[in-house]
Short mmCIF file of C-alpha atoms in Angstrom, two decimals:
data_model
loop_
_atom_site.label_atom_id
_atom_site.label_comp_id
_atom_site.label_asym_id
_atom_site.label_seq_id
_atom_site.Cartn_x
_atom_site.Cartn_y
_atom_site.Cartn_z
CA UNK A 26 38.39 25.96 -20.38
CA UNK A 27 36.60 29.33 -20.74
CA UNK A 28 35.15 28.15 -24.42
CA UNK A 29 33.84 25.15 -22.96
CA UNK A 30 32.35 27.07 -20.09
CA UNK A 31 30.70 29.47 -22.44
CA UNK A 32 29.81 26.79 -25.01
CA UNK A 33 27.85 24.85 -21.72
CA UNK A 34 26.14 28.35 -21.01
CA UNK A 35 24.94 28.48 -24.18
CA UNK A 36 23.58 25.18 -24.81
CA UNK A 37 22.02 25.53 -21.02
CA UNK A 38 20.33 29.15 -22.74
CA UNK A 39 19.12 27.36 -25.27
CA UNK A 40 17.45 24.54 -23.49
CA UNK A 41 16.08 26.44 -21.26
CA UNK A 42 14.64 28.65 -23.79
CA UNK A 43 13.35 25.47 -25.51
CA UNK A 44 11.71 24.55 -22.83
CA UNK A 45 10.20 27.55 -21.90
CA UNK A 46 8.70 27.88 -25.20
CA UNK A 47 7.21 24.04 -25.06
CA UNK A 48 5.96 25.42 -21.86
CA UNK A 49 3.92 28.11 -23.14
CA UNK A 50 2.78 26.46 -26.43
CA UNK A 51 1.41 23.81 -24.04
CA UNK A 52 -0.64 25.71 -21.90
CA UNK A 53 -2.27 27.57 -24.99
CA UNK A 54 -3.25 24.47 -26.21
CA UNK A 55 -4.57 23.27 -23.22
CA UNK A 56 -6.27 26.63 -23.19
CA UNK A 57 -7.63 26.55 -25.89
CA UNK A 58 -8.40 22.79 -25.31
CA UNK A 59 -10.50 23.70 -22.63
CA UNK A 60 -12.08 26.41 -23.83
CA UNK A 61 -13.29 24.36 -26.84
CA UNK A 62 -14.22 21.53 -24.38
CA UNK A 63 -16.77 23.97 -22.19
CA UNK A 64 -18.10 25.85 -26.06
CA UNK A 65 -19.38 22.05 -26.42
CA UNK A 66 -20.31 20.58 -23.27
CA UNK A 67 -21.83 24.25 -22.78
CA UNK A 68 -19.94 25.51 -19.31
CA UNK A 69 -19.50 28.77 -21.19
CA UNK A 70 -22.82 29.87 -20.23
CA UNK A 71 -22.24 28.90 -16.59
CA UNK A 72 -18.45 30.90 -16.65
CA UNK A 73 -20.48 33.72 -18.00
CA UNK A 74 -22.99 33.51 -15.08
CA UNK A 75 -19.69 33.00 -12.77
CA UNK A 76 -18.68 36.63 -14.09
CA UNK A 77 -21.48 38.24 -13.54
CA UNK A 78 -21.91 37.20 -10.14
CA UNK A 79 -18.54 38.35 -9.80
CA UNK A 80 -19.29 41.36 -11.22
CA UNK A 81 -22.66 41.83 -9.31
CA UNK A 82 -20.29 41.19 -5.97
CA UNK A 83 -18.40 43.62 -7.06
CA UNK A 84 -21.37 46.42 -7.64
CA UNK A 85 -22.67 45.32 -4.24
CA UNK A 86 -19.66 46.23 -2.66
CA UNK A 87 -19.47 49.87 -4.19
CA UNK A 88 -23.16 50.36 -3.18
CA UNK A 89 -22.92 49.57 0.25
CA UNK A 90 -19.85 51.45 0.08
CA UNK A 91 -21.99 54.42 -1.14
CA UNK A 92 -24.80 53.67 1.63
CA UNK A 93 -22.27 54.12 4.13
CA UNK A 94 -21.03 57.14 3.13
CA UNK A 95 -24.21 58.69 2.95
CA UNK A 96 -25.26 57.17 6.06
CA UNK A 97 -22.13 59.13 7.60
CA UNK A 98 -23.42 62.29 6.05
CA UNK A 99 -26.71 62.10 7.08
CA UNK A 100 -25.63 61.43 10.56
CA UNK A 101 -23.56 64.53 10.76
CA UNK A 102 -26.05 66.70 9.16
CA UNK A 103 -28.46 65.46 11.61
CA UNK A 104 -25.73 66.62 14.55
CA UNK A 105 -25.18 69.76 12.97
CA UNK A 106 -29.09 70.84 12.66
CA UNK A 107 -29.04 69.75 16.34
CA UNK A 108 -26.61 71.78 17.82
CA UNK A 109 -28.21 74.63 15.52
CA UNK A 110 -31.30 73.81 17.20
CA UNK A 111 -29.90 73.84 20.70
CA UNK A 112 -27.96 77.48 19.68
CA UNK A 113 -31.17 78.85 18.65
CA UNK A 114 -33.12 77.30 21.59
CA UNK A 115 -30.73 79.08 24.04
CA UNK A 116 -31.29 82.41 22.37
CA UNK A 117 -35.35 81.99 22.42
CA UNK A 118 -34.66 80.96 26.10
CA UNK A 119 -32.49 84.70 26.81
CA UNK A 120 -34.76 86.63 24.43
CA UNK A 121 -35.75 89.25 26.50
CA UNK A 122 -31.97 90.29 26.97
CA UNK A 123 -31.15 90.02 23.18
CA UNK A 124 -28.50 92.68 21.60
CA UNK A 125 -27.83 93.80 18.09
CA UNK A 126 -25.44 90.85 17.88
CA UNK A 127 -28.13 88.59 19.33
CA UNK A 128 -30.52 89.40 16.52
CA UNK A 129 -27.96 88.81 14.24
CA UNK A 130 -26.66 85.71 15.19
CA UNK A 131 -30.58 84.32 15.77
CA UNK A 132 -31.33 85.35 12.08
CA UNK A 133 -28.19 83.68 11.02
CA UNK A 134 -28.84 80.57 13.23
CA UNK A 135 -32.59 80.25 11.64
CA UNK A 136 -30.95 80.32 8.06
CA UNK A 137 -28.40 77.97 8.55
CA UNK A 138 -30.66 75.72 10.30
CA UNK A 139 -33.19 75.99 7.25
CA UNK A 140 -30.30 74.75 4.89
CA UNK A 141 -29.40 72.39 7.45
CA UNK A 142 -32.87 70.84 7.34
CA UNK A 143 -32.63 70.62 3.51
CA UNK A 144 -29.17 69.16 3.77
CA UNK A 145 -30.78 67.08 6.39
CA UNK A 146 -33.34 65.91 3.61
CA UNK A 147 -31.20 65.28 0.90
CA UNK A 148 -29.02 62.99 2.78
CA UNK A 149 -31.88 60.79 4.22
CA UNK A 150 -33.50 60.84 0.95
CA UNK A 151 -29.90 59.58 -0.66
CA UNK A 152 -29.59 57.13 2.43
CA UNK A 153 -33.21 55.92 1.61
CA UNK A 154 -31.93 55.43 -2.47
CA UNK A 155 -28.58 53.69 -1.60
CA UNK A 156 -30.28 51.45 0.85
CA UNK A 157 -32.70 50.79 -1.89
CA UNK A 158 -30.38 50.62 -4.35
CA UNK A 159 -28.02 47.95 -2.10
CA UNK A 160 -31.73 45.75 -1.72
CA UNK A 161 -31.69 45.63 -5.30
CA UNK A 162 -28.34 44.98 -6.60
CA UNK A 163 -28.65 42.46 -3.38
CA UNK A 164 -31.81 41.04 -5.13
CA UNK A 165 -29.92 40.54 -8.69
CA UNK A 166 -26.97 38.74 -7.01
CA UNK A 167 -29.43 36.73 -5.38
CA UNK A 168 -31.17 35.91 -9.30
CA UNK A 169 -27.38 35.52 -10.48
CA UNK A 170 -26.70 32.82 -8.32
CA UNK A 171 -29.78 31.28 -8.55
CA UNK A 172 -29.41 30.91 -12.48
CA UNK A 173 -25.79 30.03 -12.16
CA UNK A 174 -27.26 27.10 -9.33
CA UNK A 175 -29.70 26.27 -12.12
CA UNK A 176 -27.30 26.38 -14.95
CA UNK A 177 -24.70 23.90 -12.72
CA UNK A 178 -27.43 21.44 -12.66
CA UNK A 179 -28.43 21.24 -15.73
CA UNK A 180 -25.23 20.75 -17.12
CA UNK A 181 -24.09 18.33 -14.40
CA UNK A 182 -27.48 16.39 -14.96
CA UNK A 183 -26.00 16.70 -19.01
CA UNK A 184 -23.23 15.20 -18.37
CA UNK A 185 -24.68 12.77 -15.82
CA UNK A 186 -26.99 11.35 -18.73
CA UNK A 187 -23.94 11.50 -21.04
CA UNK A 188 -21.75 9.93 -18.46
CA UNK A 189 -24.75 7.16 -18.16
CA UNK A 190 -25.25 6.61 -21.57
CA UNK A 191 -21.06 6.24 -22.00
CA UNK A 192 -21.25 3.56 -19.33
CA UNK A 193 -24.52 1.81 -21.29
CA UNK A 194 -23.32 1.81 -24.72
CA UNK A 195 -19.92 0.67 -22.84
CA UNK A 196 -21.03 -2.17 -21.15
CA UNK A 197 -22.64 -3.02 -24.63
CA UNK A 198 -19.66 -2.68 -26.41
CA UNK A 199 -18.11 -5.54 -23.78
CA UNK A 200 -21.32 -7.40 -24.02
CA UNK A 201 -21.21 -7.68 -28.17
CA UNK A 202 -17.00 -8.37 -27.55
CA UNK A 203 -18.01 -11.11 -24.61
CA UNK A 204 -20.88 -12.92 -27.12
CA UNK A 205 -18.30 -12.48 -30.11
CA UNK A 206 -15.33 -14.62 -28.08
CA UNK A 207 -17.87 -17.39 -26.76
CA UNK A 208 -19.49 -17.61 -30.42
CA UNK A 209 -16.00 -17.37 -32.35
CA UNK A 210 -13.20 -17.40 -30.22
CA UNK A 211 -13.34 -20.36 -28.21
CA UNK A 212 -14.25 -22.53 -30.80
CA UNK A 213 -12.06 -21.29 -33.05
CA UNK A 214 -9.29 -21.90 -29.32
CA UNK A 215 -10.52 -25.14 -28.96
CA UNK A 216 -10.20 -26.49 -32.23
CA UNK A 217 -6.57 -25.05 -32.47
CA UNK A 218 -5.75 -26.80 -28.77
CA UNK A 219 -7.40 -30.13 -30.57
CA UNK A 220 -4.80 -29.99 -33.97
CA UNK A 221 -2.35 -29.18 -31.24
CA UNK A 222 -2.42 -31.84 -29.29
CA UNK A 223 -3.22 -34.32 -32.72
CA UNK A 224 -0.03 -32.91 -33.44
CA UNK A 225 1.74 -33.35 -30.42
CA UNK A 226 0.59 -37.23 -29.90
CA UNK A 227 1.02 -37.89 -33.99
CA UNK A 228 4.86 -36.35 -33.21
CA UNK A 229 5.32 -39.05 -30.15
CA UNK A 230 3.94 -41.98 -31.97
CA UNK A 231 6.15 -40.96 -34.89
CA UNK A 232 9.02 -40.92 -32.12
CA UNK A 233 7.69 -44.12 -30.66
CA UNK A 234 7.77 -45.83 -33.95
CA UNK A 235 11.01 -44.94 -34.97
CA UNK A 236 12.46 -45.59 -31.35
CA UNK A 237 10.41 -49.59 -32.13
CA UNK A 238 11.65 -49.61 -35.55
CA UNK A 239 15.26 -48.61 -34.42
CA UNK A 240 15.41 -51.07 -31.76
CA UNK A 241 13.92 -54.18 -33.84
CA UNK A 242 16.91 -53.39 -36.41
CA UNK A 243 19.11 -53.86 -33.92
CA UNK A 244 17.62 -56.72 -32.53
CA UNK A 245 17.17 -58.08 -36.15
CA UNK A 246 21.08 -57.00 -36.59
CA UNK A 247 22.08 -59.07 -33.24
CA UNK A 248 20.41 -61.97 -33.91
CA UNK A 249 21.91 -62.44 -37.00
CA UNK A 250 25.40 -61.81 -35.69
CA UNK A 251 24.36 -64.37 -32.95
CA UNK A 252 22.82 -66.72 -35.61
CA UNK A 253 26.40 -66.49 -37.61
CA UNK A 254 28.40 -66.72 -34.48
CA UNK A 255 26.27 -70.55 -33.36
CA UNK A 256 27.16 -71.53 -36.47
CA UNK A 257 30.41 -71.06 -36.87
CA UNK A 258 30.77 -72.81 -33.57
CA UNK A 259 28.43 -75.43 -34.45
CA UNK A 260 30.61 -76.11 -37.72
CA UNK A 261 34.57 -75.62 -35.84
CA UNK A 262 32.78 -78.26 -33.40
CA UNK A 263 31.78 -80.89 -36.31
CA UNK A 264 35.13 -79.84 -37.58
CA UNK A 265 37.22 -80.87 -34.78
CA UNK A 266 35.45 -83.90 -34.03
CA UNK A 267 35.82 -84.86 -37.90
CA UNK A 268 39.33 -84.27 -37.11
CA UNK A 269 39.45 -86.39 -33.90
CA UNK A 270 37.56 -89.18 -35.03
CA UNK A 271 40.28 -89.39 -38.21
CA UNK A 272 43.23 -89.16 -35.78
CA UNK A 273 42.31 -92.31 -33.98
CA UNK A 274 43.80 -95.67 -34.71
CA UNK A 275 41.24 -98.92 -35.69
CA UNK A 276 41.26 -100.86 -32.72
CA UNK A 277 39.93 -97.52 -31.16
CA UNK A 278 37.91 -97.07 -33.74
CA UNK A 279 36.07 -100.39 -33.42
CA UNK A 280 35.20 -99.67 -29.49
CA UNK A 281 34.68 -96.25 -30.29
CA UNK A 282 31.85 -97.47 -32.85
CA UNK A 283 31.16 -100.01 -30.47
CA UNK A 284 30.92 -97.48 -27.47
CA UNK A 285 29.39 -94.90 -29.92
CA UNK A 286 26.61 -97.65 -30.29
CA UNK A 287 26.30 -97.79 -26.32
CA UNK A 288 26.58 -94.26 -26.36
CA UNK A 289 29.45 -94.38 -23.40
CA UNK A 290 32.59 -93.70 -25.73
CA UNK A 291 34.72 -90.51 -25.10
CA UNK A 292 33.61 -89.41 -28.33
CA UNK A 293 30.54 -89.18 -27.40
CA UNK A 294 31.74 -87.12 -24.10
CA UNK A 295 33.89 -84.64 -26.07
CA UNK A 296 31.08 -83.65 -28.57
CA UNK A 297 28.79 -83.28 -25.29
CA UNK A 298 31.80 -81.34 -23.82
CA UNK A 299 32.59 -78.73 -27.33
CA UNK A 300 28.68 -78.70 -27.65
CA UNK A 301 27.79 -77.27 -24.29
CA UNK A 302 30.90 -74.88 -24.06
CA UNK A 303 29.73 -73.51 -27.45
CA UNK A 304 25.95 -73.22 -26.30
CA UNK A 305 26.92 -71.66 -23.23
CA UNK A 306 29.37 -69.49 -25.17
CA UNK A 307 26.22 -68.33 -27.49
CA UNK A 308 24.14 -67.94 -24.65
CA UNK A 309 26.66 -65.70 -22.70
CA UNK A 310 27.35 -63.70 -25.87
CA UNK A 311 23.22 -63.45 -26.25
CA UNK A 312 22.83 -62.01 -22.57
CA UNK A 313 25.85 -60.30 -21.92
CA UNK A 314 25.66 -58.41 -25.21
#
């Protein structure tokens, strides 16, 4: 039981390995398939204008990313320089009743606020050149998409021609096969249906003919038999009156010759009689056979 288990295991391993492996050779060739397909219908130019709108996305994103930032800076540079301002402004507004540490803290104040306007500066003139810089990468997506748009059509207007032309020489090709089965074909159909049916009605005459032919030897065969049959009745009847006239004395003879020649003797009644059972004897064995 356990080598039978492990014996199914392994041929399930090995199957599914198989078909893993048929997996992944297919899609590489379908891959590569593909890739081969768009090198000569010529989508690799549009995939390469795909990536570099993807790309340009992408460079958009870390620009205005970068204008933000500086935006952020130049906003708290511009709070700091005004609550320097406002420090200083309250000492200019007390400056009769300045100290040591007054003096001090305005000359300190007027410095800082001096690097706090060139801070200021920087970071609007780096706001200024990120917002420029965001209008221009903005400006090449723009172009990007606009060739990729171009590219799409001209390739689907490509393949649109190719797709028409397909469908023209197409509908030529059925056009050539169409002419080609009325010229050829159904002549060549209706001469074969013709010998066919010569063939079949040849076959049923043939049939016909024998059936006529086998019937007529029959008929032939019957009336022979029946031909054989009347006269062997016609000659047992001219036997057995042969026999009866010889059994009969003169006397009887005399009137029978003498009735004969009246045509009233029984002779002449039992000839009638044996002649008419044998004709209706051939006549029954005629019909009824």
């Amino acid at each position: 039981m356990a080598l039978a288990t492990a014996g199914f295991k392994q041929q399930t391993d090995e199957l599914r390995q198989r078909t893993d492996e048929f997996t992944q050779k297919t899609s590489t060739k379908l891959s590569q398939l593909g890739s081969q397909l768009n090198r000569v219908t010529g989508y690799e130019q549009i995939d390469a204008l795909k990536q570099r709108v993807v790309e340009q996305e992408a460079r958009i994103k870390a620009t205005r990313q970068a204008a933000r930032e500086a935006k952020t800076a130049y906003d708290d540079a511009v709070l700091q320089r005004s609550l320097s301002q406002r420090q200083v402004n309250e000492l200019l507004q007390r400056k009769s009743s300045w100290t040591d540490s007054d003096v001090s803290a305005f000359t300190s104040l007027v410095r800082s606020d001096h690097h706090l306007e060139q801070h200021e500066v920087a970071t609007k003139t780096k706001v200024s050149e990120n917002e420029d810089a965001l209008d221009r990468e903005f400006g090449e997506l723009m172009r990007a998409i606009l060739a990729r748009y171009h590219e799409e059509q001209v390739w689907s207007d490509k393949i649109r021609s190719a797709s028409t032309y397909g469908s023209m020489m197409v509908l030529g090709v059925n056009l050539v096969v169409f002419i080609m089965a009325i010229v050829m074909v159904e002549p060549w159909k209706r001469r074969r249906l013709a010998q066919t049916f010569e063939k079949k009605v040849e076959e049923m005459a043939a049939e016909t003919q024998a059936l006529v032919e086998s019937g007529n030897a029959k008929l032939d065969e019957r009336f022979v038999k029946q031909e054989r049959l009347i006269s062997e009745i016609v000659e047992r009847v001219a036997y057995d009156a042969r026999e009866l006239y010889s059994s009969l004395p003169m006397s009887a003879v005399t009137v029978s010759v003498a009735e004969k020649q009246a045509g009233t003797g029984p002779e002449h009644f039992s000839i009638c009689a044996i002649a008419g059972g044998a004709v209706t004897l051939a006549a029954r064995s005629v019909f009824g056979s």
